[in-house]
Short mmCIF file of C-alpha atoms in Angstrom, two decimals:
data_model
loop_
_atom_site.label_atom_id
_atom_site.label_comp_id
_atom_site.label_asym_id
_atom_site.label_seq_id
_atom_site.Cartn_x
_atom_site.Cartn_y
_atom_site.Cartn_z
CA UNK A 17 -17.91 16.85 -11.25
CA UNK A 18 -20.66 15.10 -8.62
CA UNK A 19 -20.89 11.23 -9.27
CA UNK A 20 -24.57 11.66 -10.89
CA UNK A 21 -22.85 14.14 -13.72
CA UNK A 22 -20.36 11.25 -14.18
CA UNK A 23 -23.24 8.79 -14.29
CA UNK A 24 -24.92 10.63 -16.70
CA UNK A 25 -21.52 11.60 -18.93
CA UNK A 26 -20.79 8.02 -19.64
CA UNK A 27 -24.53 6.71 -19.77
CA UNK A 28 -23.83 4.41 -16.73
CA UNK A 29 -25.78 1.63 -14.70
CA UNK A 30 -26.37 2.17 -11.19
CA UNK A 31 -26.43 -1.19 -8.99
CA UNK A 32 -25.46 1.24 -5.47
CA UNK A 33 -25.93 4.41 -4.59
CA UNK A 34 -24.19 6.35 -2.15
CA UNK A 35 -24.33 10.13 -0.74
CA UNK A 36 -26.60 12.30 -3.74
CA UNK A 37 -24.11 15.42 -4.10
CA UNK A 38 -20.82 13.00 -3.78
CA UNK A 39 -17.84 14.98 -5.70
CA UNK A 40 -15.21 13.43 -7.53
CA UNK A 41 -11.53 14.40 -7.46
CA UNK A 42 -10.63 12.85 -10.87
CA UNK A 43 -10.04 9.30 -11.71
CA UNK A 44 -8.04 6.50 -11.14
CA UNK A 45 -8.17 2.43 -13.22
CA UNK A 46 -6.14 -0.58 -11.88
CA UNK A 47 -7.22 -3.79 -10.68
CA UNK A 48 -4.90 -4.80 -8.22
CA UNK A 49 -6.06 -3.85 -4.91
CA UNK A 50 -2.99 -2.74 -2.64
CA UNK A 51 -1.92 -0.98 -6.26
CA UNK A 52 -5.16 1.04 -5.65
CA UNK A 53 -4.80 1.76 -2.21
CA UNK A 54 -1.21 2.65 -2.65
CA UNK A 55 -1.65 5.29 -5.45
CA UNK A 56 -5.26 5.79 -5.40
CA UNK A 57 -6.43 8.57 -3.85
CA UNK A 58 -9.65 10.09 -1.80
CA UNK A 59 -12.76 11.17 -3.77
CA UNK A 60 -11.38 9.43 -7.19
CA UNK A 61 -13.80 7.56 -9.75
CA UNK A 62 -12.28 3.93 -9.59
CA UNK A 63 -12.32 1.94 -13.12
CA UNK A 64 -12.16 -1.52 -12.90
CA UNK A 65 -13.21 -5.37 -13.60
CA UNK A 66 -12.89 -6.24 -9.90
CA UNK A 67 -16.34 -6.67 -8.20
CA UNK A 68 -15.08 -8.95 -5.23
CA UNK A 69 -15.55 -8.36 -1.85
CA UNK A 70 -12.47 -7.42 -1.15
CA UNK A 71 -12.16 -4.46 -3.93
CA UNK A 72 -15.82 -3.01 -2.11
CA UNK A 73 -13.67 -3.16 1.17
CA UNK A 74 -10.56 -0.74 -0.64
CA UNK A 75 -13.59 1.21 -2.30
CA UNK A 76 -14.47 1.91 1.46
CA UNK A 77 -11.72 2.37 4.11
CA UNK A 78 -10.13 4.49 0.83
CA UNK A 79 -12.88 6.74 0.65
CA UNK A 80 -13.32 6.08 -3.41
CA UNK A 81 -15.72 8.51 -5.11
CA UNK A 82 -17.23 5.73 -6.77
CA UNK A 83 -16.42 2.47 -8.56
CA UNK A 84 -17.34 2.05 -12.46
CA UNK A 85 -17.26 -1.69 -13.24
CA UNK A 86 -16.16 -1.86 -17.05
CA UNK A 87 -16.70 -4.11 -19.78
CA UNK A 88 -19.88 -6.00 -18.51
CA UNK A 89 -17.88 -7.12 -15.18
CA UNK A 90 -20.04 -7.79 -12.45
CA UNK A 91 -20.36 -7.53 -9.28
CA UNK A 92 -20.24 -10.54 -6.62
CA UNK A 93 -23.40 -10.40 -4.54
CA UNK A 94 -22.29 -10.65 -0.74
CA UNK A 95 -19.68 -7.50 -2.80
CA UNK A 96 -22.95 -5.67 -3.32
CA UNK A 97 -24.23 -6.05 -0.18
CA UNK A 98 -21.67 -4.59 1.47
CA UNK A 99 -21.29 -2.03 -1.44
CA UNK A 100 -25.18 -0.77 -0.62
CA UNK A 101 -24.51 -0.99 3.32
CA UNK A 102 -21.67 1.28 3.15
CA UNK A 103 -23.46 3.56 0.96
CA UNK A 104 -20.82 3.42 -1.84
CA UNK A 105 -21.51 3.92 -5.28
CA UNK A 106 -21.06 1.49 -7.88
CA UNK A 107 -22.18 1.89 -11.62
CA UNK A 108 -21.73 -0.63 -14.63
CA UNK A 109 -20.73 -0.58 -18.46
CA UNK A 110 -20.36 -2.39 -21.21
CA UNK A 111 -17.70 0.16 -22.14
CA UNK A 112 -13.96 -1.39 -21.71
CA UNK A 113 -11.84 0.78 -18.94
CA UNK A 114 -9.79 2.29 -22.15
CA UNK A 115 -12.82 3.69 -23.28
CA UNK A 116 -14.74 5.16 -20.33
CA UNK A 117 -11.46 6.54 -18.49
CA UNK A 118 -10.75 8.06 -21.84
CA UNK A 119 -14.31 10.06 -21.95
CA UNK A 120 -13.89 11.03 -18.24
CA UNK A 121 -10.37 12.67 -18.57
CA UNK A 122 -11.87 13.62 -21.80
CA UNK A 123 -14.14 15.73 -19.62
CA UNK A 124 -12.36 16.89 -16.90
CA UNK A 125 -9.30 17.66 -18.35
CA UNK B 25 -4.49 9.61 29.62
CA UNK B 26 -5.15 6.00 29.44
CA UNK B 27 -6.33 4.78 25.88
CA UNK B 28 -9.18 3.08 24.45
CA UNK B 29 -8.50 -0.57 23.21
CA UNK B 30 -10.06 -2.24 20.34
CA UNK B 31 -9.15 -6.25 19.86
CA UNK B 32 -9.50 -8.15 17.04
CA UNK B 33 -8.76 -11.90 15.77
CA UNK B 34 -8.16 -12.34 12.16
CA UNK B 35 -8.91 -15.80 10.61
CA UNK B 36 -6.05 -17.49 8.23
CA UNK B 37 -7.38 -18.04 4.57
CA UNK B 38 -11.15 -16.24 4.66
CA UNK B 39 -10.36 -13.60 2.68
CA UNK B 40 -14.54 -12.76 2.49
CA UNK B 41 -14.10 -11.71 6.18
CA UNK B 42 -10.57 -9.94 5.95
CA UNK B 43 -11.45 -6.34 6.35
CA UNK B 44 -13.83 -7.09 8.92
CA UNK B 45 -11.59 -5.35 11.45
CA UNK B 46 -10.43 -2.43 9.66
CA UNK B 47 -14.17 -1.90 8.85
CA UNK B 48 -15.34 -1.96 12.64
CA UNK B 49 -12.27 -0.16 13.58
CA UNK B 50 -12.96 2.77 10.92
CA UNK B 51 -16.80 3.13 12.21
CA UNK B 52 -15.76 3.00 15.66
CA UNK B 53 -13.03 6.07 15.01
CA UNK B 54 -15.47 7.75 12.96
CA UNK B 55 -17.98 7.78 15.83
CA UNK B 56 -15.42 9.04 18.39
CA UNK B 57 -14.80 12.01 15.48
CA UNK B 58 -11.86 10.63 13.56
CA UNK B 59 -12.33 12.17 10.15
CA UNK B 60 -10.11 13.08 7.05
CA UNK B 61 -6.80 11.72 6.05
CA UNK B 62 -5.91 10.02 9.61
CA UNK B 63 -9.19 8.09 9.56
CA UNK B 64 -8.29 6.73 5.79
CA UNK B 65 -4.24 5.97 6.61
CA UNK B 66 -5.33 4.03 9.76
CA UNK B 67 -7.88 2.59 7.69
CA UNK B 68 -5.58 1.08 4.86
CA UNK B 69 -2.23 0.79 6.97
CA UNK B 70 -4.61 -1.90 8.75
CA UNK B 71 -6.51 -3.43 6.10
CA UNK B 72 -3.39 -4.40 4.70
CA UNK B 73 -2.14 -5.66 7.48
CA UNK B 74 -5.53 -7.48 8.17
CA UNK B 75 -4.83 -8.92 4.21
CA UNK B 76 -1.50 -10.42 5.30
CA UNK B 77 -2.46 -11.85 8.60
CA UNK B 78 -5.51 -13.58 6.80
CA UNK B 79 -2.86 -14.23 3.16
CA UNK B 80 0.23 -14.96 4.78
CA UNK B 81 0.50 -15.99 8.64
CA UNK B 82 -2.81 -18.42 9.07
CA UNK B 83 -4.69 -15.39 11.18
CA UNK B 84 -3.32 -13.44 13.80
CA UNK B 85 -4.47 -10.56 16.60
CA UNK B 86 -4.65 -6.89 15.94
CA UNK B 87 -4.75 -4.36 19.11
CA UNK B 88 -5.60 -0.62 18.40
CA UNK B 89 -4.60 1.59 21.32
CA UNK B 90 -6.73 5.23 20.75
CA UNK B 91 -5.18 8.17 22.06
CA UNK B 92 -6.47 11.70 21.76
CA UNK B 93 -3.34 12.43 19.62
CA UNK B 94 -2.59 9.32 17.86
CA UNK B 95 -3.89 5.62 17.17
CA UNK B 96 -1.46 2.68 17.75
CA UNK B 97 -1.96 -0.45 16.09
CA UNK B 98 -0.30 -3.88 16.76
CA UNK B 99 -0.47 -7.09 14.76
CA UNK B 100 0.66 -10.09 15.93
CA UNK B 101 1.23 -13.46 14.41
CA UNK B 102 2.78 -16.89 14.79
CA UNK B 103 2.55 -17.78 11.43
CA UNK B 104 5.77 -18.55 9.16
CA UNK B 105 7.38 -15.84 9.30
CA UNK B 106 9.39 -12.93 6.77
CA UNK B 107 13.07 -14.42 6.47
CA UNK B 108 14.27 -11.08 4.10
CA UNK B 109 12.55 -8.49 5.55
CA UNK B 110 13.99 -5.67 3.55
CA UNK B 111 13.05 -7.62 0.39
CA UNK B 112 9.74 -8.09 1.45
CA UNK B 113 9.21 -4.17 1.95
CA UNK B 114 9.85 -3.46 -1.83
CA UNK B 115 7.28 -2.34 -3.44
CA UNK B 116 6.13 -5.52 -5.76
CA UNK B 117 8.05 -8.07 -4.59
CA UNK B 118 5.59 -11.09 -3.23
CA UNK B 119 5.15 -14.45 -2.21
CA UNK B 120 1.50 -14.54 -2.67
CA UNK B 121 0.04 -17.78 -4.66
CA UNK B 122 -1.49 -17.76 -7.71
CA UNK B 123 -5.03 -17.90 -5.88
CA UNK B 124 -4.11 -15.00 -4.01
CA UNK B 125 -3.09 -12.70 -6.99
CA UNK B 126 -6.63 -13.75 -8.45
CA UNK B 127 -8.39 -11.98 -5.66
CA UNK B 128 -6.55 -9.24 -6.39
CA UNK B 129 -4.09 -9.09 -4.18
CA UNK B 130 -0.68 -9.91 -4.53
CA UNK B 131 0.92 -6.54 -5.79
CA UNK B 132 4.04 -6.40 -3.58
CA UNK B 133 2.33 -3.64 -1.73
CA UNK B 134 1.55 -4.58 1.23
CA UNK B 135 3.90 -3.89 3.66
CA UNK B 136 5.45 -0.81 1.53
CA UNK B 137 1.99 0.42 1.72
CA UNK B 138 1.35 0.07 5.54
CA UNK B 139 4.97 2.28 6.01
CA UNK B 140 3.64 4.85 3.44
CA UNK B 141 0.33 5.70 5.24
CA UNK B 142 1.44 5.18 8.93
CA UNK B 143 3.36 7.92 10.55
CA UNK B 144 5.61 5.12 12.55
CA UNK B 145 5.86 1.59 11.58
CA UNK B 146 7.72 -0.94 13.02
CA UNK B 147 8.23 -4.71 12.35
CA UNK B 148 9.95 -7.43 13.84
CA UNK B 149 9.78 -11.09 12.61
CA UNK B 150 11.30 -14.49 13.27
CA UNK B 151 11.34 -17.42 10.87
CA UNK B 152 8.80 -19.86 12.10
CA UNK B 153 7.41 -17.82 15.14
CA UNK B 154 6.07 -14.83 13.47
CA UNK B 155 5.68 -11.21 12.82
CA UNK B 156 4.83 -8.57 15.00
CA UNK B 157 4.34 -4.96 13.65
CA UNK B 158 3.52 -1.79 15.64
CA UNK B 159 2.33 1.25 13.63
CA UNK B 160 1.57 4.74 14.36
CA UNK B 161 -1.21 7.20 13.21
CA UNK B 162 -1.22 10.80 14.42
CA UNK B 163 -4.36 12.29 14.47
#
């Protein structure tokens, strides 16, 4: 699945875009970072409530497919910033993490 | 074949700027046609490390030695120091404050993830003078 078929699975909010035919290698939801970057892997949609600075940072030197910010978290904005300068991905939803990670592996499975 | 240095300093306590380094230092790498899984274990291996020196030790230096065949990268500190150093490479054992863990950090990862992604690590450290750890990416 690219990251626009994801978008468009779960209805999602774009607030970053990153490379147009980016493909996912399924998914991945945690918000503690070194917990992501320790089992995380490559290419993985990342579902969390963490929009700091910090998690765009893992997002990047990990190589995440993209990062869905659930339940109406937001993003910081210096965290956007940087999301949109290193051309990484970032969607929103109101849906909580349960929910859209359930739909996803509902679809890839 | 003499390698290519890149220094950094880490501030202590600004975590907005920790990951500065590994950020520059995974451009740089890319550039000289680092790609794949090397480029993303050097990449994490040190932004954890950049994490702790910012967290943990009051700031500290990082040196990354490029070779054709492998990327060495030192961090050195003269913060507090790791009294239990076996303890402190389990995975989710911390000391991190409460602050800390809000940022997200704070897992009890750090150091068992910096030996999971680098090929060699190495760590020495000495209550109140510091830690010094030397890892090891082959590309």
């Amino acid at each position: 699945m690219t990251v626009k078929q994801l978008q468009e699975l779960l209805n999602l909010r774009c607030i970053s875009e990153g490379s147009e035919d980016r493909q996912l290698e399924g998914g991945f939801c945690g918000d503690l970072l070194s917990w992501v970057m320790g089992y995380g892997q490559y290419g993985q949609a990342w579902f969390t409530i963490m929009g700091n600075i910090n998690a765009v940072a893992v997002a990047a030197l990990h190589d995440i497919g993209c990062m869905v910010l659930c339940q109406n978290s937001t993003m910081q904005p210096n965290a956007l910033e940087k999301a949109k300068e290193e051309g990484i991905w970032v969607f929103t939803t109101d849906m909580p993490v349960f929910e859209a990670c359930g739909k996803y592996y509902e679809a890839i499975k | 074949m003499e390698a290519i240095k890149f220094s950094y300093t880490v501030p202590g306590d600004d975590f907005t700027r920790a990951g500065d380094a590994s950020t520059d230092l995974k451009s740089k790498l890319k550039k000289m046609g680092v790609t794949g899984a090397p480029l993303r274990n050097i990449s994490i291996s040190l932004y954890e490390g950049e994490i702790n020196l910012a967290i943990h030790a009051g700031g500290g230096e990082i040196t990354a030695l490029v070779y054709p065949e492998k990327v060495e990268l030192y961090l050195d500190d003269n913060g507090p120091g790791i009294a239990d150093i076996s303890l402190a490479l389990q995975e989710g054992y911390s000391s991190a404050t409460e602050e800390i863990r809000s940022l997200g950090f704070g897992a009890g990862m750090g150091l068992p993830n910096m030996k999971k992604y680098a090929d060699e690590f190495h760590i020495e450290s000495e209550v109140g003078k510091g830690t010094h750890i030397k890892m090891v990416v082959n590309l």
